[in-house]
Amino acid sequence: MSESSIITNLIGILTTASTLFMVAAGLTLVFGALRLINIAHGSFYMYGAYLATTLAARLGGAGFWVSLVICPLVVAAMGVLVEVLVLRRLYRREHLTQLLATFALLLIFADIALRLWGKSVRSIKAPSALNGHFQFGGAAVPVYDLFVIGVAALVAIGLWALMSRSKLGWRVRAVVDDPEVLAASGTNVPLILTGVFALGAMLAGLSGVVIAPEQAVQPGMDAEIIVAAFIVAVIGGLGSIVGAAIGSLIIGVVETLGAVWTPSWASTFIYALMILVLAIRPWGLFGETER
Amino acid sequence: MMHKNIAIAVAATLLLGPLAACSSSGSSGDGNGSGGGSGRGGSVTIGESTSLSGSIANLGQTGLQGLQLAAADMNASGGLLGKKIKVVSADDNAQPATGASEARSMITKNHAVALFGPVSSAVAAAQEQVAAQYKVPIFFHTSNDVGLMTKTFTPYAFQDVPNTMMEPRAVADYLAKKVGNKQITIATFAPDYSFGHDTVDGFLQALKTLHVNYKLVKQEFPPLGASNISSYLSALVSAHPQYVFNAQYGGDLVAFTKQAAQFGFFKDTTVIAMYAYAPLAALGSSAPAGAIGFDRAPFWEIKTPEMTKFVSEFKAKYGKYPTEWAILAYSAAQEWAYAVKKAGSFDSAKVIKELPGASVPTIIGSMTVRACDHQSEVPEYVGTISGTADPKFGIHLYNDGFTAPFKDISLTCSEVKALQK
């Protein structure tokens, strides 16, 4: 492989991994605190992207930057409503009930999206500051890909700081381990759960906005991303942010090198990898067995 | 519960997804159409079960709009044989089993006298057999697998679009003229299912037939509807092909174009893809000037008064210009109506006899139905995408539009006959 190919493929790996990580991180964060697999996480991602197309159409050039701030907050508010109105009643139920409930939410949100935005493909332009590419080592490096990688890195650092360096992170971990003691010590447990769920939704909404200039915004993107993000979370270990990061990188490497060397098998490798991990280490590379 | 069990439950839920989703659709419209067509007054029903959700929903929906507009136009001029036409529709979720059972229910419950085809060729193959079983004609205006009119051909099936042999052949003709004897490097990029593989194979086969001196440097098959193609794209970019034949369409093609543009890919590489109205409209000013587009029925290239009238009518009703899916659904409905009028009856056995060899007036011009395989003798359109937006339609259209005539790009009847056995 020539130097320029190595750089191009490295960018491919990191961009793939970053896109997956932003969505998988929210999914795994919510699982870590709430012990709930939220299939509707894909809806939050799709709504982030759709809202961005609406704002960009209204506001023109500055629309992307406004969307980057506003849309994740709107989606977080959706998350609060979903948590308070629906999921709160399901925490003591078994996983399958929760799964079916969040799957039903995905279908409902998809129907509402069809009514609000229709079935045609929508698209927004990357802001001019992030458009184009520069030459590096003989390869063309897209500026927007670097932006995606940068946002994913910020999300990773932010989540790490929040979970391991703040009191809130400590409480979130305590919610999982011993909710009764935490409640007795005066912590508002339901509020923490709502907050974590809203944060997860916000991350999904943010990823939706970030991918919108590079991808087609259309029906079906909700179900498509949730499968990919779920595979990442399973490989990395459900509940582990570090696992989501490593899982995304593994998928990025496998898919990119697969596409270079054995193109017709590239997408198969990912499923084979998931099956392998499930067989050898069912709780994932960085997960813990559930008590 | 171990995480493994959760994983299995999620996998099960995701697999159940399509099934659960289809229970919400079902066919719409009531079932009091009369099948026989005896007497005047009353109504007859025609049906279309197609993809109305997921990433190919736009193809299914605009196709259905074309069919509905055709029915509305016929009803406005007194109906067909004095009867009003009703359209029933359903969402097949791109699942052959769902599409087949909906087609069956349209025939048995709604008494549909004709069916119009789905988006997916796999669904089309299933519906083709259902239609033959119940002896009801079916018109394919979106799915274009050549196998529908060869391997699984039935006398009740009609094909109204350039098939998977014709479409890539037309593009190869255009490219061969452009490059002459020069040696070129080519890469292919196509969705990873039968349509993508067939179209790519058809294209490479056509290049060989035309003696184009090419070297294949890369072949990528990303999944259909994949949200993230960075990996596949970086493999393509690092192969530095001069030409890329891309068989993606709709949203996948929009995503490809936007991401490839970020690499400056269109500067040194000529991409050849299904840049039809919908992706060009979605791309707007990001349309790749200089890339080669192909389209089964671009309204701006078909300069007949009937097309002009249809376009303004469609725009007034749906607020958008028609896609090729809408145009070809409309002309398929005209084909069926022509046969009904000639036969003076809705009776299937009489209707299907009228079409082979007939020349049907439609919005895309006079369309002859070839007797040996019921393939309509339609052309394919190819052109180079303009660097400036069209002042009237506001999107980038083709510069040197080229119409590949049917006789140049189709299989011959003797080739078809060999495949039909």
PDB file of N, CA, C and O in Angstrom, chain A residues 99-137:
ATOM      1  N   LEU A  99     -37.557  -3.895  25.414  1.00  0.00           N
ATOM      2  CA  LEU A  99     -37.152  -3.876  24.005  1.00  0.00           C
ATOM      3  C   LEU A  99     -38.342  -3.627  23.097  1.00  0.00           C
ATOM      4  O   LEU A  99     -38.300  -2.797  22.195  1.00  0.00           O
ATOM      5  N   LEU A 100     -39.411  -4.360  23.349  1.00  0.00           N
ATOM      6  CA  LEU A 100     -40.595  -4.231  22.501  1.00  0.00           C
ATOM      7  C   LEU A 100     -41.166  -2.821  22.608  1.00  0.00           C
ATOM      8  O   LEU A 100     -41.602  -2.232  21.613  1.00  0.00           O
ATOM      9  N   ALA A 101     -41.134  -2.265  23.835  1.00  0.00           N
ATOM     10  CA  ALA A 101     -41.671  -0.912  24.022  1.00  0.00           C
ATOM     11  C   ALA A 101     -40.849   0.113  23.239  1.00  0.00           C
ATOM     12  O   ALA A 101     -41.402   0.973  22.535  1.00  0.00           O
ATOM     13  N   THR A 102     -39.514   0.011  23.340  1.00  0.00           N
ATOM     14  CA  THR A 102     -38.703   1.011  22.631  1.00  0.00           C
ATOM     15  C   THR A 102     -38.765   0.770  21.120  1.00  0.00           C
ATOM     16  O   THR A 102     -38.675   1.701  20.331  1.00  0.00           O
ATOM     17  N   PHE A 103     -38.974  -0.489  20.733  1.00  0.00           N
ATOM     18  CA  PHE A 103     -39.132  -0.773  19.303  1.00  0.00           C
ATOM     19  C   PHE A 103     -40.431  -0.151  18.785  1.00  0.00           C
ATOM     20  O   PHE A 103     -40.469   0.427  17.689  1.00  0.00           O
ATOM     21  N   ALA A 104     -41.489  -0.246  19.610  1.00  0.00           N
ATOM     22  CA  ALA A 104     -42.760   0.382  19.230  1.00  0.00           C
ATOM     23  C   ALA A 104     -42.566   1.887  19.066  1.00  0.00           C
ATOM     24  O   ALA A 104     -43.093   2.500  18.133  1.00  0.00           O
ATOM     25  N   LEU A 105     -41.775   2.474  19.984  1.00  0.00           N
ATOM     26  CA  LEU A 105     -41.505   3.915  19.888  1.00  0.00           C
ATOM     27  C   LEU A 105     -40.803   4.247  18.570  1.00  0.00           C
ATOM     28  O   LEU A 105     -41.111   5.248  17.922  1.00  0.00           O
ATOM     29  N   LEU A 106     -39.861   3.379  18.173  1.00  0.00           N
ATOM     30  CA  LEU A 106     -39.148   3.601  16.907  1.00  0.00           C
ATOM     31  C   LEU A 106     -40.135   3.653  15.740  1.00  0.00           C
ATOM     32  O   LEU A 106     -40.057   4.531  14.877  1.00  0.00           O
ATOM     33  N   LEU A 107     -41.090   2.733  15.742  1.00  0.00           N
ATOM     34  CA  LEU A 107     -42.073   2.698  14.647  1.00  0.00           C
ATOM     35  C   LEU A 107     -42.955   3.948  14.668  1.00  0.00           C
ATOM     36  O   LEU A 107     -43.265   4.529  13.622  1.00  0.00           O
ATOM     37  N   ILE A 108     -43.365   4.344  15.884  1.00  0.00           N
ATOM     38  CA  ILE A 108     -44.232   5.533  15.997  1.00  0.00           C
ATOM     39  C   ILE A 108     -43.482   6.774  15.518  1.00  0.00           C
ATOM     40  O   ILE A 108     -43.993   7.568  14.722  1.00  0.00           O
ATOM     41  N   PHE A 109     -42.233   6.932  15.992  1.00  0.00           N
ATOM     42  CA  PHE A 109     -41.440   8.103  15.575  1.00  0.00           C
ATOM     43  C   PHE A 109     -41.203   8.090  14.062  1.00  0.00           C
ATOM     44  O   PHE A 109     -41.190   9.135  13.419  1.00  0.00           O
ATOM     45  N   ALA A 110     -41.023   6.882  13.497  1.00  0.00           N
ATOM     46  CA  ALA A 110     -40.797   6.802  12.048  1.00  0.00           C
ATOM     47  C   ALA A 110     -42.034   7.280  11.297  1.00  0.00           C
ATOM     48  O   ALA A 110     -41.941   7.997  10.299  1.00  0.00           O
ATOM     49  N   ASP A 111     -43.213   6.884  11.782  1.00  0.00           N
ATOM     50  CA  ASP A 111     -44.467   7.311  11.140  1.00  0.00           C
ATOM     51  C   ASP A 111     -44.650   8.823  11.240  1.00  0.00           C
ATOM     52  O   ASP A 111     -45.064   9.477  10.281  1.00  0.00           O
ATOM     53  N   ILE A 112     -44.342   9.360  12.425  1.00  0.00           N
ATOM     54  CA  ILE A 112     -44.481  10.822  12.599  1.00  0.00           C
ATOM     55  C   ILE A 112     -43.512  11.543  11.653  1.00  0.00           C
ATOM     56  O   ILE A 112     -43.862  12.538  11.009  1.00  0.00           O
ATOM     57  N   ALA A 113     -42.288  10.999  11.541  1.00  0.00           N
ATOM     58  CA  ALA A 113     -41.299  11.631  10.656  1.00  0.00           C
ATOM     59  C   ALA A 113     -41.789  11.632   9.215  1.00  0.00           C
ATOM     60  O   ALA A 113     -41.599  12.604   8.479  1.00  0.00           O
ATOM     61  N   LEU A 114     -42.432  10.532   8.791  1.00  0.00           N
ATOM     62  CA  LEU A 114     -42.959  10.469   7.422  1.00  0.00           C
ATOM     63  C   LEU A 114     -43.982  11.575   7.199  1.00  0.00           C
ATOM     64  O   LEU A 114     -44.045  12.194   6.146  1.00  0.00           O
ATOM     65  N   ARG A 115     -44.810  11.818   8.227  1.00  0.00           N
ATOM     66  CA  ARG A 115     -45.815  12.864   8.100  1.00  0.00           C
ATOM     67  C   ARG A 115     -45.188  14.260   8.076  1.00  0.00           C
ATOM     68  O   ARG A 115     -45.625  15.143   7.349  1.00  0.00           O
ATOM     69  N   LEU A 116     -44.169  14.443   8.916  1.00  0.00           N
ATOM     70  CA  LEU A 116     -43.557  15.781   9.012  1.00  0.00           C
ATOM     71  C   LEU A 116     -42.659  16.090   7.815  1.00  0.00           C
ATOM     72  O   LEU A 116     -42.646  17.199   7.304  1.00  0.00           O
ATOM     73  N   TRP A 117     -41.873  15.100   7.386  1.00  0.00           N
ATOM     74  CA  TRP A 117     -40.831  15.397   6.382  1.00  0.00           C
ATOM     75  C   TRP A 117     -41.015  14.663   5.055  1.00  0.00           C
ATOM     76  O   TRP A 117     -40.238  14.842   4.136  1.00  0.00           O
ATOM     77  N   GLY A 118     -42.003  13.777   4.951  1.00  0.00           N
ATOM     78  CA  GLY A 118     -42.236  13.080   3.689  1.00  0.00           C
ATOM     79  C   GLY A 118     -41.217  11.984   3.427  1.00  0.00           C
ATOM     80  O   GLY A 118     -40.428  11.630   4.308  1.00  0.00           O
ATOM     81  N   LYS A 119     -41.269  11.457   2.191  1.00  0.00           N
ATOM     82  CA  LYS A 119     -40.441  10.297   1.882  1.00  0.00           C
ATOM     83  C   LYS A 119     -39.246  10.631   1.002  1.00  0.00           C
ATOM     84  O   LYS A 119     -38.429   9.775   0.731  1.00  0.00           O
ATOM     85  N   SER A 120     -39.152  11.864   0.525  1.00  0.00           N
ATOM     86  CA  SER A 120     -38.050  12.118  -0.398  1.00  0.00           C
ATOM     87  C   SER A 120     -36.739  12.300   0.361  1.00  0.00           C
ATOM     88  O   SER A 120     -36.719  12.578   1.554  1.00  0.00           O
ATOM     89  N   VAL A 121     -35.656  12.120  -0.381  1.00  0.00           N
ATOM     90  CA  VAL A 121     -34.322  12.230   0.191  1.00  0.00           C
ATOM     91  C   VAL A 121     -34.032  13.700   0.475  1.00  0.00           C
ATOM     92  O   VAL A 121     -34.254  14.556  -0.373  1.00  0.00           O
ATOM     93  N   ARG A 122     -33.558  14.010   1.678  1.00  0.00           N
ATOM     94  CA  ARG A 122     -33.210  15.391   2.008  1.00  0.00           C
ATOM     95  C   ARG A 122     -31.704  15.478   2.220  1.00  0.00           C
ATOM     96  O   ARG A 122     -31.043  14.470   2.462  1.00  0.00           O
ATOM     97  N   SER A 123     -31.212  16.690   2.156  1.00  0.00           N
ATOM     98  CA  SER A 123     -29.766  16.825   2.197  1.00  0.00           C
ATOM     99  C   SER A 123     -29.416  18.246   2.625  1.00  0.00           C
ATOM    100  O   SER A 123     -30.161  19.170   2.337  1.00  0.00           O
ATOM    101  N   ILE A 124     -28.318  18.411   3.355  1.00  0.00           N
ATOM    102  CA  ILE A 124     -27.849  19.777   3.608  1.00  0.00           C
ATOM    103  C   ILE A 124     -26.381  19.873   3.197  1.00  0.00           C
ATOM    104  O   ILE A 124     -25.688  18.863   3.110  1.00  0.00           O
ATOM    105  N   LYS A 125     -25.950  21.097   2.961  1.00  0.00           N
ATOM    106  CA  LYS A 125     -24.555  21.285   2.543  1.00  0.00           C
ATOM    107  C   LYS A 125     -23.669  21.462   3.773  1.00  0.00           C
ATOM    108  O   LYS A 125     -24.104  22.014   4.772  1.00  0.00           O
ATOM    109  N   ALA A 126     -22.435  21.022   3.644  1.00  0.00           N
ATOM    110  CA  ALA A 126     -21.471  21.284   4.712  1.00  0.00           C
ATOM    111  C   ALA A 126     -21.190  22.791   4.713  1.00  0.00           C
ATOM    112  O   ALA A 126     -21.174  23.412   3.652  1.00  0.00           O
ATOM    113  N   PRO A 127     -21.003  23.406   5.892  1.00  0.00           N
ATOM    114  CA  PRO A 127     -20.688  24.833   5.906  1.00  0.00           C
ATOM    115  C   PRO A 127     -19.371  25.084   5.165  1.00  0.00           C
ATOM    116  O   PRO A 127     -18.502  24.218   5.153  1.00  0.00           O
ATOM    117  N   SER A 128     -19.239  26.264   4.557  1.00  0.00           N
ATOM    118  CA  SER A 128     -18.096  26.494   3.665  1.00  0.00           C
ATOM    119  C   SER A 128     -16.758  26.309   4.377  1.00  0.00           C
ATOM    120  O   SER A 128     -15.785  25.864   3.775  1.00  0.00           O
ATOM    121  N   ALA A 129     -16.710  26.603   5.689  1.00  0.00           N
ATOM    122  CA  ALA A 129     -15.449  26.462   6.418  1.00  0.00           C
ATOM    123  C   ALA A 129     -14.997  25.005   6.473  1.00  0.00           C
ATOM    124  O   ALA A 129     -13.806  24.718   6.622  1.00  0.00           O
ATOM    125  N   LEU A 130     -15.958  24.063   6.366  1.00  0.00           N
ATOM    126  CA  LEU A 130     -15.606  22.648   6.509  1.00  0.00           C
ATOM    127  C   LEU A 130     -15.633  21.926   5.175  1.00  0.00           C
ATOM    128  O   LEU A 130     -15.470  20.717   5.105  1.00  0.00           O
ATOM    129  N   ASN A 131     -15.869  22.696   4.109  1.00  0.00           N
ATOM    130  CA  ASN A 131     -15.993  22.077   2.800  1.00  0.00           C
ATOM    131  C   ASN A 131     -14.619  21.840   2.175  1.00  0.00           C
ATOM    132  O   ASN A 131     -13.658  22.504   2.525  1.00  0.00           O
ATOM    133  N   GLY A 132     -14.530  20.903   1.263  1.00  0.00           N
ATOM    134  CA  GLY A 132     -13.297  20.702   0.501  1.00  0.00           C
ATOM    135  C   GLY A 132     -12.281  19.823   1.201  1.00  0.00           C
ATOM    136  O   GLY A 132     -12.606  19.134   2.160  1.00  0.00           O
ATOM    137  N   HIS A 133     -11.050  19.876   0.704  1.00  0.00           N
ATOM    138  CA  HIS A 133     -10.023  18.978   1.209  1.00  0.00           C
ATOM    139  C   HIS A 133      -8.653  19.646   1.091  1.00  0.00           C
ATOM    140  O   HIS A 133      -8.512  20.668   0.433  1.00  0.00           O
ATOM    141  N   PHE A 134      -7.652  19.064   1.750  1.00  0.00           N
ATOM    142  CA  PHE A 134      -6.282  19.530   1.533  1.00  0.00           C
ATOM    143  C   PHE A 134      -5.402  18.335   1.234  1.00  0.00           C
ATOM    144  O   PHE A 134      -5.782  17.194   1.509  1.00  0.00           O
ATOM    145  N   GLN A 135      -4.237  18.594   0.615  1.00  0.00           N
ATOM    146  CA  GLN A 135      -3.334  17.505   0.257  1.00  0.00           C
ATOM    147  C   GLN A 135      -2.392  17.229   1.412  1.00  0.00           C
ATOM    148  O   GLN A 135      -1.868  18.129   2.043  1.00  0.00           O
ATOM    149  N   PHE A 136      -2.223  15.953   1.724  1.00  0.00           N
ATOM    150  CA  PHE A 136      -1.304  15.574   2.786  1.00  0.00           C
ATOM    151  C   PHE A 136      -0.691  14.230   2.414  1.00  0.00           C
ATOM    152  O   PHE A 136      -1.410  13.256   2.207  1.00  0.00           O
ATOM    153  N   GLY A 137       0.615  14.179   2.285  1.00  0.00           N
ATOM    154  CA  GLY A 137       1.297  12.931   1.925  1.00  0.00           C
ATOM    155  C   GLY A 137       0.789  12.340   0.622  1.00  0.00           C
ATOM    156  O   GLY A 137       0.705  11.135   0.472  1.00  0.00           O
TER     157      GLY A 137
END
